[in-house]
mmCIF file of C-alpha atoms and ligand atoms in Angstrom:
data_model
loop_
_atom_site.group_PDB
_atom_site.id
_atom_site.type_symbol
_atom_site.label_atom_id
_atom_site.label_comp_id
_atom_site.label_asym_id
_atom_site.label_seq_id
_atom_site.Cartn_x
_atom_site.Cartn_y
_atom_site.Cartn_z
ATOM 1 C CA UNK A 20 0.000 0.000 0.000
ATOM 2 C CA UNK A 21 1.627 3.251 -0.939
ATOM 3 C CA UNK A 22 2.009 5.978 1.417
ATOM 4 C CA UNK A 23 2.598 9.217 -0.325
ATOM 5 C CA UNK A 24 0.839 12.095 0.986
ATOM 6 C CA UNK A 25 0.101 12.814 5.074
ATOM 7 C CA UNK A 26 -3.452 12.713 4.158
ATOM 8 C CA UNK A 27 -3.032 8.644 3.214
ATOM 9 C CA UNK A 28 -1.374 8.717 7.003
ATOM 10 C CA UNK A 29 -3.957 10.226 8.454
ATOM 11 C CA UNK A 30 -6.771 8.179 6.639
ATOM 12 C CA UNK A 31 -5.149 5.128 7.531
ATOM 13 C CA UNK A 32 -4.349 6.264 11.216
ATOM 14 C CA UNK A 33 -8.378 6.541 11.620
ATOM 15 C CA UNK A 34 -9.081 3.083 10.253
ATOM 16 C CA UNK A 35 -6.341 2.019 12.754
ATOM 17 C CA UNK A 36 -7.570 3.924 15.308
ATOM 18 C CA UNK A 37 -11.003 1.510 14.853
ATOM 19 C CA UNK A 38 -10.443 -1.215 13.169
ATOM 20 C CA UNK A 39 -7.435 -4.070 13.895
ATOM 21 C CA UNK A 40 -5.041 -4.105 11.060
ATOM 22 C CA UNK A 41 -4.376 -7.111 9.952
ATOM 23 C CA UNK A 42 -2.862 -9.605 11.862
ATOM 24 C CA UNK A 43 -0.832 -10.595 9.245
ATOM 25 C CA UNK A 44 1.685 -8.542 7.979
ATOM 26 C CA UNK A 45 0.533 -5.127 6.250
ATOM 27 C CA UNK A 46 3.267 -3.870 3.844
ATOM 28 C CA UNK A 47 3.484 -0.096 3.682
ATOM 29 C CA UNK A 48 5.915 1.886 0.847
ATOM 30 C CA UNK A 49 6.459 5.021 2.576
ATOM 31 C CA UNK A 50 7.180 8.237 0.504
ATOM 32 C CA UNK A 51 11.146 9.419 1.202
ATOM 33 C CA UNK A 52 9.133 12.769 2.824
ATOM 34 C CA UNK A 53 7.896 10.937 5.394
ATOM 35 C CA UNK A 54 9.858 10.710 8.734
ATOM 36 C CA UNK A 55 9.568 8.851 11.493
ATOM 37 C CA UNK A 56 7.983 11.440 13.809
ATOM 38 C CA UNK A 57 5.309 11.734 11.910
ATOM 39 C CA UNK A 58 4.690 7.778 11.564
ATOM 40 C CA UNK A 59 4.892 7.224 15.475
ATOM 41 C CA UNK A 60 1.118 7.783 15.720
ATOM 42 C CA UNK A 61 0.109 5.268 13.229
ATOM 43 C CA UNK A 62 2.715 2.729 14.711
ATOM 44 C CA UNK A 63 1.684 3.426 18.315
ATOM 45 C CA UNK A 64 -2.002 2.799 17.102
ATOM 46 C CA UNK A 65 -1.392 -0.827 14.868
ATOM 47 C CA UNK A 66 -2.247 -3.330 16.691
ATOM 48 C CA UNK A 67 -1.360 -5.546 13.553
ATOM 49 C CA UNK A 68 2.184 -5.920 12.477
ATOM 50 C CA UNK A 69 3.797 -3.771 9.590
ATOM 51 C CA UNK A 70 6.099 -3.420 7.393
ATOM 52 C CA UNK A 71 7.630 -0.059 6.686
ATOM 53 C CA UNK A 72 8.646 -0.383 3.291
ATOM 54 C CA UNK A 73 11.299 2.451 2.714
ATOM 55 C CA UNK A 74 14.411 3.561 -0.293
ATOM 56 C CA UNK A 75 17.679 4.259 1.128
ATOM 57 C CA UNK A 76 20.705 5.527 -0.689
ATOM 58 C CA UNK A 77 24.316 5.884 0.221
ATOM 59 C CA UNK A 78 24.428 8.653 2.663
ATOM 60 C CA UNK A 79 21.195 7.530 3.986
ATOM 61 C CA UNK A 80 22.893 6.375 7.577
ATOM 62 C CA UNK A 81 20.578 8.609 9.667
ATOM 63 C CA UNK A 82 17.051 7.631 8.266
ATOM 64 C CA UNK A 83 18.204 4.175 8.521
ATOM 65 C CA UNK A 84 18.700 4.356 12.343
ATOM 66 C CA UNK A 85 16.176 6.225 12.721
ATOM 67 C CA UNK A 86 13.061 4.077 10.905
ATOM 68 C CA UNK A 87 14.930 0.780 12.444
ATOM 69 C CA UNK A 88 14.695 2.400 16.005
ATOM 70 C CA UNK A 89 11.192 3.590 15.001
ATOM 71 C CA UNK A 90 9.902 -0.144 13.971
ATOM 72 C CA UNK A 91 11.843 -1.551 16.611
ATOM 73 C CA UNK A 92 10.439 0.316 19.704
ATOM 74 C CA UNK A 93 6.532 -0.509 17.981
ATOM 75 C CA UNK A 94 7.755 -4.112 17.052
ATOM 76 C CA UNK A 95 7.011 -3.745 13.622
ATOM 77 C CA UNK A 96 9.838 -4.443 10.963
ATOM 78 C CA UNK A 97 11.696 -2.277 8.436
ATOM 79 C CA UNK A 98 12.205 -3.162 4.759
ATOM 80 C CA UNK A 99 15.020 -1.338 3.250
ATOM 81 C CA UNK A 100 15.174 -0.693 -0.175
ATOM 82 C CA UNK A 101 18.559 -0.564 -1.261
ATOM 83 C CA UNK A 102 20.868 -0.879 -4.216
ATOM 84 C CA UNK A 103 24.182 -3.164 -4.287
ATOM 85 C CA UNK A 104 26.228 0.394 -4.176
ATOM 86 C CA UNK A 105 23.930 1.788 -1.491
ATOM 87 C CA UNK A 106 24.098 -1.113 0.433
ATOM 88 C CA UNK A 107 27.806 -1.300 0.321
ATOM 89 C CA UNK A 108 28.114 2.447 1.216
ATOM 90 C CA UNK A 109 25.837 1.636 4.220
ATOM 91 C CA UNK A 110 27.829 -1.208 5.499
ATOM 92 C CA UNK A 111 29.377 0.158 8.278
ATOM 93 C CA UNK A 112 25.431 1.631 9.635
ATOM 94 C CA UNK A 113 24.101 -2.252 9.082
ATOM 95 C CA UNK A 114 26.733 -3.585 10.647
ATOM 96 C CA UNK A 115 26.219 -1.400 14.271
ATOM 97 C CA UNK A 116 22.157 -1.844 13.616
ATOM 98 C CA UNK A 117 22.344 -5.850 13.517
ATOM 99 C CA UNK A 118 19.510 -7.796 12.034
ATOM 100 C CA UNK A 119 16.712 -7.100 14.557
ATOM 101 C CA UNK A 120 12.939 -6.214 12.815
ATOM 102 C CA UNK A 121 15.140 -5.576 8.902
ATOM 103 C CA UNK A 122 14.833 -7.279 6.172
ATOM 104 C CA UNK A 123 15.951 -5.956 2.834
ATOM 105 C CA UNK A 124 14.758 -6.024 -0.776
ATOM 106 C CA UNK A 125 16.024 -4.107 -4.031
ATOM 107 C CA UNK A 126 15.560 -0.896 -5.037
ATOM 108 C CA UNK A 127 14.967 -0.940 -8.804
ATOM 109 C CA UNK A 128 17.189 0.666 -10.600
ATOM 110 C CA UNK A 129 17.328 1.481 -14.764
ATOM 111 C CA UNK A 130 20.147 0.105 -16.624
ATOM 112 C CA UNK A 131 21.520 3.425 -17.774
ATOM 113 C CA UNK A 132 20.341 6.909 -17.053
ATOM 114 C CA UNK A 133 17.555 7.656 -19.593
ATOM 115 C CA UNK A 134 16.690 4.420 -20.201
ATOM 116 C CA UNK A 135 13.471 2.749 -19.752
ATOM 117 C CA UNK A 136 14.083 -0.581 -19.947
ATOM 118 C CA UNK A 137 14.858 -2.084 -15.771
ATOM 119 C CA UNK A 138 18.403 -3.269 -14.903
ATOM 120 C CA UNK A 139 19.466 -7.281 -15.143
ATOM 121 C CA UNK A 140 17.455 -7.626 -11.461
ATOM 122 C CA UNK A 141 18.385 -11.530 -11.338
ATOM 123 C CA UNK A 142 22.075 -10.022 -11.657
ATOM 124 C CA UNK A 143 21.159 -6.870 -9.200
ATOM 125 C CA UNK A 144 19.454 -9.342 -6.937
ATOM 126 C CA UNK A 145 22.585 -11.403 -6.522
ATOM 127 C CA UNK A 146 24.800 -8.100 -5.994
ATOM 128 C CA UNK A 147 22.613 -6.962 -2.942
ATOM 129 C CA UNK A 148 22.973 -10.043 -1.318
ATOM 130 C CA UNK A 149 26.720 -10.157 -1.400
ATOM 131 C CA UNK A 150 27.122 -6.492 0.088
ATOM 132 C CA UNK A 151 24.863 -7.524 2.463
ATOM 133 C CA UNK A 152 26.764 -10.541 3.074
ATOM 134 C CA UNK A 153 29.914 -8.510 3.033
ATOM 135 C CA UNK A 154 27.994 -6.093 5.619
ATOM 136 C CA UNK A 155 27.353 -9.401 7.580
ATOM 137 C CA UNK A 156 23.836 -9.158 7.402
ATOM 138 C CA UNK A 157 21.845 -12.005 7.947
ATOM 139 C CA UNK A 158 18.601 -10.720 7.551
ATOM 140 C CA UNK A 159 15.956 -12.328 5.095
ATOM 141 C CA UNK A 160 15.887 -10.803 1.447
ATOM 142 C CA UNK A 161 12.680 -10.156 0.018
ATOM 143 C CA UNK A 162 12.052 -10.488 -3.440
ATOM 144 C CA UNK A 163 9.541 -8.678 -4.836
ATOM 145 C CA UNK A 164 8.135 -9.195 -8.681
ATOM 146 C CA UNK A 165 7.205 -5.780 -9.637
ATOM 147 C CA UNK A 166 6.310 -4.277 -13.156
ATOM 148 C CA UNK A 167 9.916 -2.640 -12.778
ATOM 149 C CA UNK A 168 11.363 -6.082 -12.589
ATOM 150 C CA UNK A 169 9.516 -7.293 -15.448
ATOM 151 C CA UNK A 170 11.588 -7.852 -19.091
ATOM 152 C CA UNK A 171 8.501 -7.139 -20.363
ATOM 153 C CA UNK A 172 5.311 -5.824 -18.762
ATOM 154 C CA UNK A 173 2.705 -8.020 -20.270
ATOM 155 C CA UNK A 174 -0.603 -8.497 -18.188
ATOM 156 C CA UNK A 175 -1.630 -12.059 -19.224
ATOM 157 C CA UNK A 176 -1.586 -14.749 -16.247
ATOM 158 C CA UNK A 177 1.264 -17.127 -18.027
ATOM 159 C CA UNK A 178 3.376 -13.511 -18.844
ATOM 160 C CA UNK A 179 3.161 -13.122 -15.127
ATOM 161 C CA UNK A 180 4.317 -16.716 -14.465
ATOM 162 C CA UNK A 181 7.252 -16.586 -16.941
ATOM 163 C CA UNK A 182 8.529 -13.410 -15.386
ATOM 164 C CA UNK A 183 8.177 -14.441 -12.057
ATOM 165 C CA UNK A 184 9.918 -17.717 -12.673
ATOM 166 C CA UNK A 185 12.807 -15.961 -14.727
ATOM 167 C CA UNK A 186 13.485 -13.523 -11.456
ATOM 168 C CA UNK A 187 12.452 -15.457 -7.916
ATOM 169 C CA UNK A 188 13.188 -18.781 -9.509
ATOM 170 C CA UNK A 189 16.483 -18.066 -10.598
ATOM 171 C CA UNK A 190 17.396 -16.549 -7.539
ATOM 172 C CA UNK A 191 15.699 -19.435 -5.286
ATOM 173 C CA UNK A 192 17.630 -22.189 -7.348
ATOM 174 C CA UNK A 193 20.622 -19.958 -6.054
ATOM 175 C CA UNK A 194 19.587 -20.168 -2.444
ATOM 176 C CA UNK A 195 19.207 -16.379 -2.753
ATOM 177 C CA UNK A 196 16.040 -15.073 -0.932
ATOM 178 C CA UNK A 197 13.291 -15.524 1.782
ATOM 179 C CA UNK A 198 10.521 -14.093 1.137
ATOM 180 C CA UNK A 199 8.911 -13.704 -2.126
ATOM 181 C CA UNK A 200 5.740 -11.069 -3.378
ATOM 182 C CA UNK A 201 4.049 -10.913 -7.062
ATOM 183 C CA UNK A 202 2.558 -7.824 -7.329
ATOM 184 C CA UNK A 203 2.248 -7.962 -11.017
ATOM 185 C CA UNK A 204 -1.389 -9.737 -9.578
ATOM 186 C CA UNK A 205 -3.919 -7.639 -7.612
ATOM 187 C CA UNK A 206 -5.795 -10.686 -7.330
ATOM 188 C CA UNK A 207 -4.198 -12.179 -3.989
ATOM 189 C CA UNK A 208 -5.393 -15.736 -4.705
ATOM 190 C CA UNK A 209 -4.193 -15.652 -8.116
ATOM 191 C CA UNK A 210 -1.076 -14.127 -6.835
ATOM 192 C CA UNK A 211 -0.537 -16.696 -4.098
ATOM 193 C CA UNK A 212 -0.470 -19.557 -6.900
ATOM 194 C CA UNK A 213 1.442 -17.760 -8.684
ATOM 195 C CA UNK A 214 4.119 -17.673 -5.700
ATOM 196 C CA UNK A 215 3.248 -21.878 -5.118
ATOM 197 C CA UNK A 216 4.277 -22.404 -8.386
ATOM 198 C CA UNK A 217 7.254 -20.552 -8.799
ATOM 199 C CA UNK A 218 8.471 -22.441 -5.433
ATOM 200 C CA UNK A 219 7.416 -25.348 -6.360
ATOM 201 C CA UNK A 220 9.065 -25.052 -10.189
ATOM 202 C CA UNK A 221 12.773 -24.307 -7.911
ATOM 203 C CA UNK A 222 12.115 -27.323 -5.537
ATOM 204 C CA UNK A 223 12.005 -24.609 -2.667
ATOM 205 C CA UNK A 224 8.898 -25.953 -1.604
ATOM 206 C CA UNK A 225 7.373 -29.099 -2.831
ATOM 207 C CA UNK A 226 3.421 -28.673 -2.317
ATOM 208 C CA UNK A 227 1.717 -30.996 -4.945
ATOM 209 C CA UNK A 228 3.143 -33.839 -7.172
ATOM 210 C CA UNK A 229 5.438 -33.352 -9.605
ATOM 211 C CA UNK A 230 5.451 -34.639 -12.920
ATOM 212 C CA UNK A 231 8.100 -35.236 -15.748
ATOM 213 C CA UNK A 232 6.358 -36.287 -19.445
ATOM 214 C CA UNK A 233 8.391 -37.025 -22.450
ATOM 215 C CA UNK A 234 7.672 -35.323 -25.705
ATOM 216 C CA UNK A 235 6.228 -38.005 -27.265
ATOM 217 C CA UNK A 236 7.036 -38.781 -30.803
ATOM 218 C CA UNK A 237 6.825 -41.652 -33.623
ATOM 219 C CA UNK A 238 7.446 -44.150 -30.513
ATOM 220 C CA UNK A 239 4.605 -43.482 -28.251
ATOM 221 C CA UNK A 240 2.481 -46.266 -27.483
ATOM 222 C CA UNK A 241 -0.231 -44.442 -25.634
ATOM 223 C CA UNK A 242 -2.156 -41.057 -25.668
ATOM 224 C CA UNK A 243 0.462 -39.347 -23.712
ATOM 225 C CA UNK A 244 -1.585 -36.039 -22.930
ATOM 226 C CA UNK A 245 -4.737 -37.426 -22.352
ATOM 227 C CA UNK A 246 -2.796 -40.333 -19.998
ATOM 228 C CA UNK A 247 -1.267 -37.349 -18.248
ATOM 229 C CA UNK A 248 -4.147 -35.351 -17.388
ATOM 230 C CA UNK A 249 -5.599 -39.037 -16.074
ATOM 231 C CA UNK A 250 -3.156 -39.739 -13.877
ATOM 232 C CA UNK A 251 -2.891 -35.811 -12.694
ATOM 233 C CA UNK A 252 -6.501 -36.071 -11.900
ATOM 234 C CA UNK A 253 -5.521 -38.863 -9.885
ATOM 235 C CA UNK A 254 -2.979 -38.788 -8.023
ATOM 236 C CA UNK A 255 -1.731 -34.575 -8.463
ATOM 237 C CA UNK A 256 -2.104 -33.955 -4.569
ATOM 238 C CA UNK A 257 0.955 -36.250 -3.076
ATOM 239 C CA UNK A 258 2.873 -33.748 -1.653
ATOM 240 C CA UNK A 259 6.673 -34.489 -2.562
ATOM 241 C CA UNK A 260 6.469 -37.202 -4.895
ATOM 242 C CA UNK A 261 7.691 -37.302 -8.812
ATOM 243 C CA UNK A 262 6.051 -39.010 -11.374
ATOM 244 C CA UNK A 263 7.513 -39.790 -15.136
ATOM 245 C CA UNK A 264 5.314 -40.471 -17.463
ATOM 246 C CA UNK A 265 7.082 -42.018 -20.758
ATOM 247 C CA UNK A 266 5.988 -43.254 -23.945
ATOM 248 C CA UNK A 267 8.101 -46.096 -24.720
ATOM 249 C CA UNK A 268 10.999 -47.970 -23.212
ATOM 250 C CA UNK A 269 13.029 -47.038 -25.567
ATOM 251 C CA UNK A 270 14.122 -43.701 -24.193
ATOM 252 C CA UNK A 271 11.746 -43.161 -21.766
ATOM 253 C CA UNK A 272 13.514 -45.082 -18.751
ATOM 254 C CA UNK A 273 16.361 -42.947 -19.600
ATOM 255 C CA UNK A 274 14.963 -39.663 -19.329
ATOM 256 C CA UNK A 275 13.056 -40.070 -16.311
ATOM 257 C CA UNK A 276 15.470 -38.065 -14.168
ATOM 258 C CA UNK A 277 15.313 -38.595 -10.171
ATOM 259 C CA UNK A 278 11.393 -39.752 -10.893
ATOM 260 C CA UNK A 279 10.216 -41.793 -7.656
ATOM 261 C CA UNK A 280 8.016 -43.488 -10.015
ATOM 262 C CA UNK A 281 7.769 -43.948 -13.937
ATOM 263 C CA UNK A 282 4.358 -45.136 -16.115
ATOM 264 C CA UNK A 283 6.287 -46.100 -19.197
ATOM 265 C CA UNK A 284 4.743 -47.993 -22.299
ATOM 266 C CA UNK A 285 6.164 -51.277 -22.778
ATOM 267 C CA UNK A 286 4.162 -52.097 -25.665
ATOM 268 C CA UNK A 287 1.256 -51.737 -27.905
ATOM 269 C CA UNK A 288 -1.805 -51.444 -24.857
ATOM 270 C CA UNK A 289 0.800 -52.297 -22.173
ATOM 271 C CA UNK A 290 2.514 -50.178 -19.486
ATOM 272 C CA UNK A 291 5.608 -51.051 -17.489
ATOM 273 C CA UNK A 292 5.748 -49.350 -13.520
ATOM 274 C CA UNK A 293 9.162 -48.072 -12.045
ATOM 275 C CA UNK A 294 10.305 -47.312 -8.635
ATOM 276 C CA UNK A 295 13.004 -45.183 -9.213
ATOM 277 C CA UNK A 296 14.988 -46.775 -12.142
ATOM 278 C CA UNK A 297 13.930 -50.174 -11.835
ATOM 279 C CA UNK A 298 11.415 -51.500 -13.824
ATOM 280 C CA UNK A 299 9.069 -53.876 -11.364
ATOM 281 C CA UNK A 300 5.939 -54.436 -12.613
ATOM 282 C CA UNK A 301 5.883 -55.452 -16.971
ATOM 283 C CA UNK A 302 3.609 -56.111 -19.291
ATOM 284 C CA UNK A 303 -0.134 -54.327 -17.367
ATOM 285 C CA UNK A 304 -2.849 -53.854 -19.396
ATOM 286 C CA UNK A 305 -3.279 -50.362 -19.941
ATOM 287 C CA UNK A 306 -6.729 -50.097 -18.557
ATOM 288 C CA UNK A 307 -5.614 -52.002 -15.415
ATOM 289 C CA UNK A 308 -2.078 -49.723 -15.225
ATOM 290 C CA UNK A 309 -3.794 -46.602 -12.770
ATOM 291 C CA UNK A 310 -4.735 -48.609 -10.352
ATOM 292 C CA UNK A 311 -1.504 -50.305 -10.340
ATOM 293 C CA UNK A 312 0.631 -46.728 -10.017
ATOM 294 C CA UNK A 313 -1.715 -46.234 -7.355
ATOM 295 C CA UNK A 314 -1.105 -49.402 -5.585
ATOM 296 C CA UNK A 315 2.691 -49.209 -6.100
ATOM 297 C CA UNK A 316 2.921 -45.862 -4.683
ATOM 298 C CA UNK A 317 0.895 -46.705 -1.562
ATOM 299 C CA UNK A 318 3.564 -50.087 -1.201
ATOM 300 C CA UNK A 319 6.121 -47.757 -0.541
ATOM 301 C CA UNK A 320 4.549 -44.963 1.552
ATOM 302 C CA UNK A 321 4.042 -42.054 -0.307
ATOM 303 C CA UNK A 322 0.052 -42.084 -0.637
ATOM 304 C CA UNK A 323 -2.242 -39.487 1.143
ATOM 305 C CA UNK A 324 -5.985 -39.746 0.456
ATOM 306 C CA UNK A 325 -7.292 -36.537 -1.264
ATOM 307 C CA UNK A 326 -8.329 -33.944 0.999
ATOM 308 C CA UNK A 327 -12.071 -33.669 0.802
ATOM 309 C CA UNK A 328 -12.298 -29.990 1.315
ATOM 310 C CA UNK A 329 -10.129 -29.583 -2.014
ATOM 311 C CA UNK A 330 -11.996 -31.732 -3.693
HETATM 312 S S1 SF4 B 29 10.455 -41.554 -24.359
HETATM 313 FE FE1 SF4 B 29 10.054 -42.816 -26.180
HETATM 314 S S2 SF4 B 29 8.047 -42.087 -26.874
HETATM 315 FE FE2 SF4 B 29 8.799 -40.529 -25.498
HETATM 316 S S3 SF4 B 29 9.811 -39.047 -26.841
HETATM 317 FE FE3 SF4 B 29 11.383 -40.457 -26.095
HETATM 318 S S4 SF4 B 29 11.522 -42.024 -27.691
HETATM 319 FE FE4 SF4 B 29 9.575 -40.945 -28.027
#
């Protein structure tokens, strides 16, 4: 939520002043005019927990004590905004602050004065966190998927997914980053898949089943798309578990990767089951081979039932 002008202060101080904030966190981006003296009230009112989301640039070392003191005293936390250089200049500052109520994220920066197209923020990203690691911060980096960290600022749900996956799941597949916002999405459910599957998609968090397919080609002895989507259906909320699902034997035991287990076609109408790279069931008739996966992956532990609710 933006906070530009004293009169979005003072409309938010009365909702404060009557309603609960949120009890979860409640992310405010705070206008450079605005000090900490005249953001006590609102603090001193939240009964919710905030996040003062604030831009600090080399030179900056006396806001930055101040707004950490400020958040600190209301036990709220402090997001600074900084850039590699900024962050480096402010080293010294972090380092006598500690990590107590910060966390940091990047502020975005153009790649060249005058131009309009954002800076390389997988590259920026990964520049922050080693002058804050030089700083010997250990406070969690947020990354935040903004239209100024988009390539390309396209509005369609996929464009959103793409960019999102370029930036946080680069940097996750780095180990780089602990908290993660798309705010390309106003729509916070869509928004929150969006984040699943971007974890998911970097194996930071493994939430529903993954599957590997194989192209399919000349070889493929079953309908591998509509065989997919059957087995999805099926079996698509086993949390932590990989399933390869390969047309023929040919390749396909080959190319299942680290799959736990593999539906492969062994021949015309029949399907061969793997645990792992071993082949351990041959020969099923195809329309006998889903309850077989099923069975198999029960055998060795990994079943849940679906949950109802999500059903
Ligand atoms: S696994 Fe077999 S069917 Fe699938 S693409 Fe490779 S060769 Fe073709």
């Amino acid at each position: 939520m933006p906070i530009t002008t004293a009169g979005d202060l003072a409309a938010l101080c009365e909702i404060a002043a009557t309603t609960p904030l949120p009890v979860s966190f409640l992310a405010l981006e705070l206008a450079p005019s605005l000090t900490p003296d005249f953001l006590e009230p609102l603090l001193a009112l939240s009964r919710g927990r905030l996040v003062l989301v604030r831009r600090f640039a080399a030179g900056d070392e006396a806001p930055l004590r101040a707004f950490a003191d400020l958040v600190r005293r209301h036990g709220h936390f402090l997001a600074a905004e900084l850039t590699p250089a900024a962050a480096t200049a402010l080293a010294p500052t972090l380092r006598a602050l500690g990590d107590e109520r910060l966390l940091f994220t990047l502020s975005p920066e153009r790649s060249a004065p005058g131009s309009s197209s954002p800076a390389h923020s997988v590259g920026a990203h990964r520049a922050l966190t080693e002058a804050l690691r030089s700083a010997g911060s250990q406070a969690p980096l947020w990354i935040r998927n903004t239209a100024a960290t988009a390539v390309r600022d396209e509005t369609g749900f996929l464009s959103k997914l793409l960019e999102a996956s370029f930036l946080t799941g680069s940097l996750l597949c780095d180990g780089v980053g602990d908290l993660v916002s798309i705010e390309t999405e106003a729509d916070v459910t869509r928004a929150t898949t969006l984040v699943y599957n971007v974890l998911q998609g970097a194996g930071a968090r493994i939430s529903k089943t993954e599957f590997v397919a194989c192209p399919s080609c000349g070889r493929t002895l079953f309908d591998l798309q509509t065989t997919t989507q059957r087995i999805r259906a099926q079996t698509g909320h086993l949390k932590g578990v990989k399933l390869a699902i390969m047309g023929c034997i040919v390749n396909g035991p080959g190319e299942m990767a680290d799959a736990d287990f593999g539906y492969v076609g062994g021949a015309p109408g029949k399907i061969n089951l793997y645990v792992g790279k071993n082949c351990v069931q041959y020969n099923i008739p195809q329309a006998e081979a889903d309850a077989h996966l099923i069975a198999l992956i029960k055998a060795h532990g990994k079943w849940l039932d679906p949950d109802p609710a999500s059903a």
